[in-house]
Structures are given as C-alpha cells and as structure tokens.
C-alpha cells in the first residue's frame, strides 16, 4: 500500500538528524488527492557503476523540474560525483563518464544539499523506481547514517499497467501460444508515443526523456483532474 506521504514526511522531519535531510522532509509532500494539474514534480535519473546498490555507487545525477503544463529545462541540474566503488570499464562504456572526470568530481555528500533542495516539495518522477530510490537511500546511509524516503511517479510502472499481459485463455494455454512481450524500457516506451530518440545513459538526458514520457502518458490516459494517488507509489 502507498503510505500517507504528508504524514510520513512529518514523522521523518521530526526524526531526521541531518539538517539538509530535515529541511527536505519539512518542505512536505503533496497530498494524494491533489489533482495532477496542481502537482509540482521533478524528473530524476542516476547513472551508476553497476546495478547492485550494495556494491555499486552513483556517478552522475540529472534533475529536471516540471509540472503538468511544462518541463523547465532551463532550471535543470546535473552533477558528476566521485564514487567510492571502483569504476569498471564496462560501466564507462555505458555512461561514458571517464576516470579523469571522476577524479575531478566531488563526493556525493558535497552536492547532497543542492540535490535535496532541488527535490524538496516536489513529487519525484523516474523510470524504474528501484534504481533511483534504492541508490539514493544507500548513498545517504553511507554518508549520513540515515536513508531517505520519498514518493515517486514511475513511468515504467505506468507503462507496465497498459501493456501487462492478461492471463492466457483456454485455447492459448491448450496450444501453448504466448503473447509477444512488450518492452517498457525508456527508449521503447517513448517510441510508442512518437517521441524523439535521445542518447541513452546520460543522467540529464534520461531525466528529460522521462519527463517527456510522463507528459505523453498522462495526455493519452489521464486528465488534469486525475488525483495524484492514481499515479504515484
């Protein structure tokens, strides 16, 4: 079940020890019955050294403020940060952030205040919530000794709702016919809405791509009055 996020944020603000985290929670969370048209949002993407939060770390972060009416690209933020985990050649091939860039970059803790300020008071928009929520939680625990919680609108989950296959019928089971799977990856999801193809695995570009995908999804399947609780997790 989805938490009562405004109440949860009040609890977390009272319990947070770090002043930056306390200020983030004190900014509050939008109520679930708020119409979509009134919800302030921010799209975020992180690039990492790998896919395991227990071993890997964040190397770059992109955030793009948005709301139901527009995407505020001019207010976007982008950071490259120095991970404590090893930067493997395989991950460099994916996100193109080099060892030289990493060596000149600050630790994640140095940009944490700016990042939390960019997220405060907004609903976070991601494509695959398990990546951003888990990596950010682990990164804060490693530096502050306390993690982070926040609601998200997950464009991958919204796409999965549309394309999740129903249980096969009798004849499909009898003859072993299976429906062709539909990809809900970011680029493939965007293509279904005729959105342009961008370079993948750049945190700021992927954050923008996620923001655009959400705009397309809600335009096709929701209304300005759709309550936030039907979108977030």
Short mmCIF file of N, CA and C in Angstrom, two decimals, residues 10-97:
data_model
loop_
_atom_site.label_atom_id
_atom_site.label_comp_id
_atom_site.label_asym_id
_atom_site.label_seq_id
_atom_site.Cartn_x
_atom_site.Cartn_y
_atom_site.Cartn_z
N UNK A 10 6.07 14.28 7.83
CA UNK A 10 6.07 14.96 9.13
C UNK A 10 6.82 14.12 10.16
N UNK A 11 6.61 12.80 10.15
CA UNK A 11 7.34 11.91 11.05
C UNK A 11 8.83 11.94 10.78
N UNK A 12 9.20 11.87 9.50
CA UNK A 12 10.60 11.84 9.12
C UNK A 12 11.31 13.16 9.43
N UNK A 13 10.60 14.29 9.27
CA UNK A 13 11.18 15.59 9.59
C UNK A 13 11.51 15.68 11.07
N UNK A 14 10.65 15.11 11.91
CA UNK A 14 10.88 15.14 13.35
C UNK A 14 12.04 14.23 13.76
N UNK A 15 12.26 13.16 12.98
CA UNK A 15 13.27 12.17 13.35
C UNK A 15 14.63 12.42 12.70
N UNK A 16 14.68 13.16 11.58
CA UNK A 16 15.93 13.34 10.84
C UNK A 16 16.97 14.09 11.67
N UNK A 17 18.19 13.63 11.60
CA UNK A 17 19.28 14.27 12.35
C UNK A 17 20.03 15.28 11.49
N UNK A 18 20.24 14.96 10.23
CA UNK A 18 20.99 15.86 9.36
C UNK A 18 20.10 17.05 8.97
N UNK A 19 20.59 18.30 9.09
CA UNK A 19 19.74 19.46 8.79
C UNK A 19 19.27 19.52 7.34
N UNK A 20 20.07 19.03 6.41
CA UNK A 20 19.67 19.04 5.00
C UNK A 20 18.50 18.09 4.76
N UNK A 21 18.58 16.92 5.38
CA UNK A 21 17.51 15.95 5.25
C UNK A 21 16.26 16.43 6.00
N UNK A 22 16.46 17.05 7.15
CA UNK A 22 15.33 17.58 7.90
C UNK A 22 14.60 18.65 7.09
N UNK A 23 15.35 19.51 6.42
CA UNK A 23 14.73 20.56 5.60
C UNK A 23 13.97 19.96 4.42
N UNK A 24 14.51 18.89 3.84
CA UNK A 24 13.82 18.21 2.74
C UNK A 24 12.46 17.70 3.19
N UNK A 25 12.41 17.01 4.32
CA UNK A 25 11.14 16.49 4.82
C UNK A 25 10.21 17.61 5.28
N UNK A 26 10.77 18.66 5.87
CA UNK A 26 9.95 19.76 6.38
C UNK A 26 9.23 20.49 5.24
N UNK A 27 9.76 20.41 4.03
CA UNK A 27 9.08 21.02 2.87
C UNK A 27 7.76 20.33 2.56
N UNK A 28 7.58 19.13 3.10
CA UNK A 28 6.31 18.43 2.98
C UNK A 28 6.15 17.64 1.70
N UNK A 29 5.10 16.84 1.67
CA UNK A 29 4.74 16.04 0.50
C UNK A 29 3.33 16.41 0.06
N UNK A 30 3.10 16.40 -1.22
CA UNK A 30 1.78 16.71 -1.78
C UNK A 30 0.80 15.61 -1.39
N UNK A 31 -0.42 15.98 -1.06
CA UNK A 31 -1.44 15.00 -0.68
C UNK A 31 -1.88 14.18 -1.88
N UNK A 32 -2.28 12.95 -1.64
CA UNK A 32 -2.66 12.03 -2.70
C UNK A 32 -3.91 12.42 -3.46
N UNK A 33 -4.77 13.26 -2.85
CA UNK A 33 -5.98 13.67 -3.57
C UNK A 33 -5.78 14.94 -4.38
N UNK A 34 -4.55 15.44 -4.46
CA UNK A 34 -4.26 16.64 -5.24
C UNK A 34 -4.42 16.34 -6.74
N UNK A 35 -5.16 17.17 -7.49
CA UNK A 35 -5.27 16.94 -8.95
C UNK A 35 -3.91 17.04 -9.62
N UNK A 36 -3.72 16.23 -10.63
CA UNK A 36 -2.45 16.20 -11.34
C UNK A 36 -2.00 17.58 -11.80
N UNK A 37 -2.93 18.41 -12.21
CA UNK A 37 -2.58 19.73 -12.74
C UNK A 37 -1.95 20.64 -11.70
N UNK A 38 -2.09 20.30 -10.41
CA UNK A 38 -1.57 21.15 -9.35
C UNK A 38 -0.32 20.58 -8.68
N UNK A 39 0.24 19.52 -9.25
CA UNK A 39 1.35 18.81 -8.60
C UNK A 39 2.70 19.30 -9.12
N UNK A 40 3.56 19.86 -8.26
CA UNK A 40 4.93 20.17 -8.68
C UNK A 40 5.76 18.89 -8.71
N UNK A 41 6.54 18.70 -9.75
CA UNK A 41 7.29 17.46 -9.93
C UNK A 41 8.73 17.77 -10.31
N UNK A 42 9.56 16.74 -10.23
CA UNK A 42 10.93 16.84 -10.72
C UNK A 42 11.35 15.46 -11.22
N UNK A 43 11.76 15.38 -12.48
CA UNK A 43 12.26 14.13 -13.04
C UNK A 43 13.73 13.97 -12.66
N UNK A 44 14.11 12.74 -12.33
CA UNK A 44 15.49 12.49 -11.91
C UNK A 44 15.99 11.18 -12.52
N UNK A 45 17.27 11.17 -12.85
CA UNK A 45 17.91 9.94 -13.30
C UNK A 45 19.30 9.89 -12.69
N UNK A 46 19.74 8.68 -12.32
CA UNK A 46 21.10 8.49 -11.84
C UNK A 46 21.80 7.46 -12.72
N UNK A 47 23.08 7.70 -12.97
CA UNK A 47 23.94 6.70 -13.61
C UNK A 47 24.88 6.16 -12.53
N UNK A 48 25.21 4.88 -12.61
CA UNK A 48 25.92 4.21 -11.53
C UNK A 48 27.07 3.36 -12.06
N UNK A 49 27.88 2.85 -11.13
CA UNK A 49 28.98 1.98 -11.52
C UNK A 49 28.50 0.57 -11.85
N UNK A 50 27.27 0.26 -11.52
CA UNK A 50 26.67 -1.05 -11.78
C UNK A 50 25.24 -1.04 -11.29
N UNK A 51 24.63 -2.20 -11.19
CA UNK A 51 23.21 -2.28 -10.86
C UNK A 51 22.93 -2.77 -9.44
N UNK A 52 23.96 -3.04 -8.65
CA UNK A 52 23.77 -3.56 -7.30
C UNK A 52 24.06 -2.45 -6.28
N UNK A 53 23.04 -1.91 -5.61
CA UNK A 53 23.27 -0.82 -4.65
C UNK A 53 24.18 -1.22 -3.49
N UNK A 54 24.28 -2.53 -3.21
CA UNK A 54 25.14 -2.98 -2.12
C UNK A 54 26.62 -2.87 -2.48
N UNK A 55 26.93 -2.86 -3.78
CA UNK A 55 28.34 -2.80 -4.21
C UNK A 55 28.65 -1.58 -5.06
N UNK A 56 27.66 -1.09 -5.78
CA UNK A 56 27.89 -0.03 -6.75
C UNK A 56 27.44 1.32 -6.21
N UNK A 57 27.85 2.40 -6.89
CA UNK A 57 27.51 3.75 -6.43
C UNK A 57 27.15 4.66 -7.59
N UNK A 58 26.59 5.79 -7.23
CA UNK A 58 26.17 6.80 -8.21
C UNK A 58 27.39 7.52 -8.78
N UNK A 59 27.38 7.76 -10.10
CA UNK A 59 28.45 8.55 -10.71
C UNK A 59 27.93 9.85 -11.32
N UNK A 60 26.63 9.93 -11.60
CA UNK A 60 26.06 11.18 -12.11
C UNK A 60 24.58 11.25 -11.80
N UNK A 61 24.06 12.48 -11.71
CA UNK A 61 22.67 12.71 -11.37
C UNK A 61 22.15 13.85 -12.24
N UNK A 62 20.97 13.68 -12.80
CA UNK A 62 20.32 14.74 -13.55
C UNK A 62 18.94 14.98 -12.99
N UNK A 63 18.54 16.25 -12.82
CA UNK A 63 17.19 16.57 -12.34
C UNK A 63 16.59 17.64 -13.24
N UNK A 64 15.30 17.49 -13.54
CA UNK A 64 14.58 18.41 -14.41
C UNK A 64 13.24 18.77 -13.76
N UNK A 65 13.06 20.00 -13.26
CA UNK A 65 11.77 20.39 -12.69
C UNK A 65 10.68 20.42 -13.75
N UNK A 66 9.46 20.12 -13.33
CA UNK A 66 8.35 20.07 -14.28
C UNK A 66 7.04 20.19 -13.51
N UNK A 67 5.97 20.42 -14.26
CA UNK A 67 4.62 20.30 -13.73
C UNK A 67 3.73 19.82 -14.87
N UNK A 68 2.43 19.84 -14.66
CA UNK A 68 1.53 19.32 -15.69
C UNK A 68 1.57 20.15 -16.96
N UNK A 69 1.94 21.42 -16.84
CA UNK A 69 1.90 22.31 -18.00
C UNK A 69 3.19 22.33 -18.80
N UNK A 70 4.34 22.22 -18.13
CA UNK A 70 5.60 22.38 -18.86
C UNK A 70 6.75 21.70 -18.14
N UNK A 71 7.81 21.49 -18.91
CA UNK A 71 9.08 20.97 -18.41
C UNK A 71 10.06 22.13 -18.37
N UNK A 72 10.64 22.42 -17.21
CA UNK A 72 11.50 23.59 -17.05
C UNK A 72 12.97 23.21 -17.26
N UNK A 73 13.32 22.99 -18.52
CA UNK A 73 14.67 22.54 -18.85
C UNK A 73 15.73 23.55 -18.41
N UNK A 74 15.40 24.84 -18.45
CA UNK A 74 16.38 25.86 -18.08
C UNK A 74 16.76 25.80 -16.61
N UNK A 75 15.94 25.15 -15.79
CA UNK A 75 16.23 25.01 -14.36
C UNK A 75 16.83 23.65 -14.02
N UNK A 76 17.22 22.88 -15.03
CA UNK A 76 17.79 21.56 -14.81
C UNK A 76 19.12 21.64 -14.07
N UNK A 77 19.46 20.57 -13.37
CA UNK A 77 20.75 20.47 -12.69
C UNK A 77 21.40 19.14 -13.07
N UNK A 78 22.73 19.15 -13.11
CA UNK A 78 23.47 17.94 -13.46
C UNK A 78 24.76 17.91 -12.66
N UNK A 79 25.05 16.76 -12.06
CA UNK A 79 26.27 16.60 -11.29
C UNK A 79 26.97 15.29 -11.68
N UNK A 80 28.28 15.34 -11.79
CA UNK A 80 29.12 14.14 -11.80
C UNK A 80 29.73 14.04 -10.41
N UNK A 81 29.67 12.87 -9.80
CA UNK A 81 30.20 12.68 -8.45
C UNK A 81 31.19 11.52 -8.42
N UNK A 82 32.07 11.57 -7.45
CA UNK A 82 33.12 10.56 -7.35
C UNK A 82 32.63 9.39 -6.48
N UNK A 83 32.51 8.21 -7.04
CA UNK A 83 32.05 7.06 -6.26
C UNK A 83 33.17 6.49 -5.41
N UNK A 84 32.79 5.84 -4.34
CA UNK A 84 33.76 5.11 -3.53
C UNK A 84 34.01 3.72 -4.10
N UNK A 85 33.06 3.23 -4.87
CA UNK A 85 33.21 1.94 -5.54
C UNK A 85 34.08 2.10 -6.78
N UNK A 86 34.64 0.99 -7.23
CA UNK A 86 35.51 1.00 -8.41
C UNK A 86 34.70 1.30 -9.66
N UNK A 87 35.27 2.11 -10.54
CA UNK A 87 34.63 2.41 -11.83
C UNK A 87 35.11 1.39 -12.85
N UNK A 88 34.23 0.49 -13.25
CA UNK A 88 34.61 -0.59 -14.16
C UNK A 88 34.58 -0.12 -15.61
N UNK A 89 35.44 -0.67 -16.45
CA UNK A 89 35.43 -0.30 -17.88
C UNK A 89 34.06 -0.52 -18.52
N UNK A 90 33.34 -1.56 -18.07
CA UNK A 90 32.03 -1.84 -18.66
C UNK A 90 31.05 -0.69 -18.42
N UNK A 91 31.09 -0.11 -17.21
CA UNK A 91 30.17 0.99 -16.93
C UNK A 91 30.59 2.25 -17.66
N UNK A 92 31.89 2.45 -17.86
CA UNK A 92 32.36 3.61 -18.62
C UNK A 92 31.83 3.53 -20.05
N UNK A 93 31.82 2.32 -20.60
CA UNK A 93 31.28 2.13 -21.95
C UNK A 93 29.81 2.53 -22.03
N UNK A 94 29.05 2.30 -20.96
CA UNK A 94 27.62 2.60 -20.96
C UNK A 94 27.35 4.08 -20.79
N UNK A 95 27.91 4.69 -19.73
CA UNK A 95 27.56 6.09 -19.44
C UNK A 95 28.61 7.11 -19.89
N UNK A 96 29.76 6.64 -20.36
CA UNK A 96 30.80 7.50 -20.95
C UNK A 96 31.40 8.50 -19.96
N UNK A 97 31.28 8.24 -18.67
CA UNK A 97 31.95 9.07 -17.66
C UNK A 97 33.29 8.41 -17.37
#
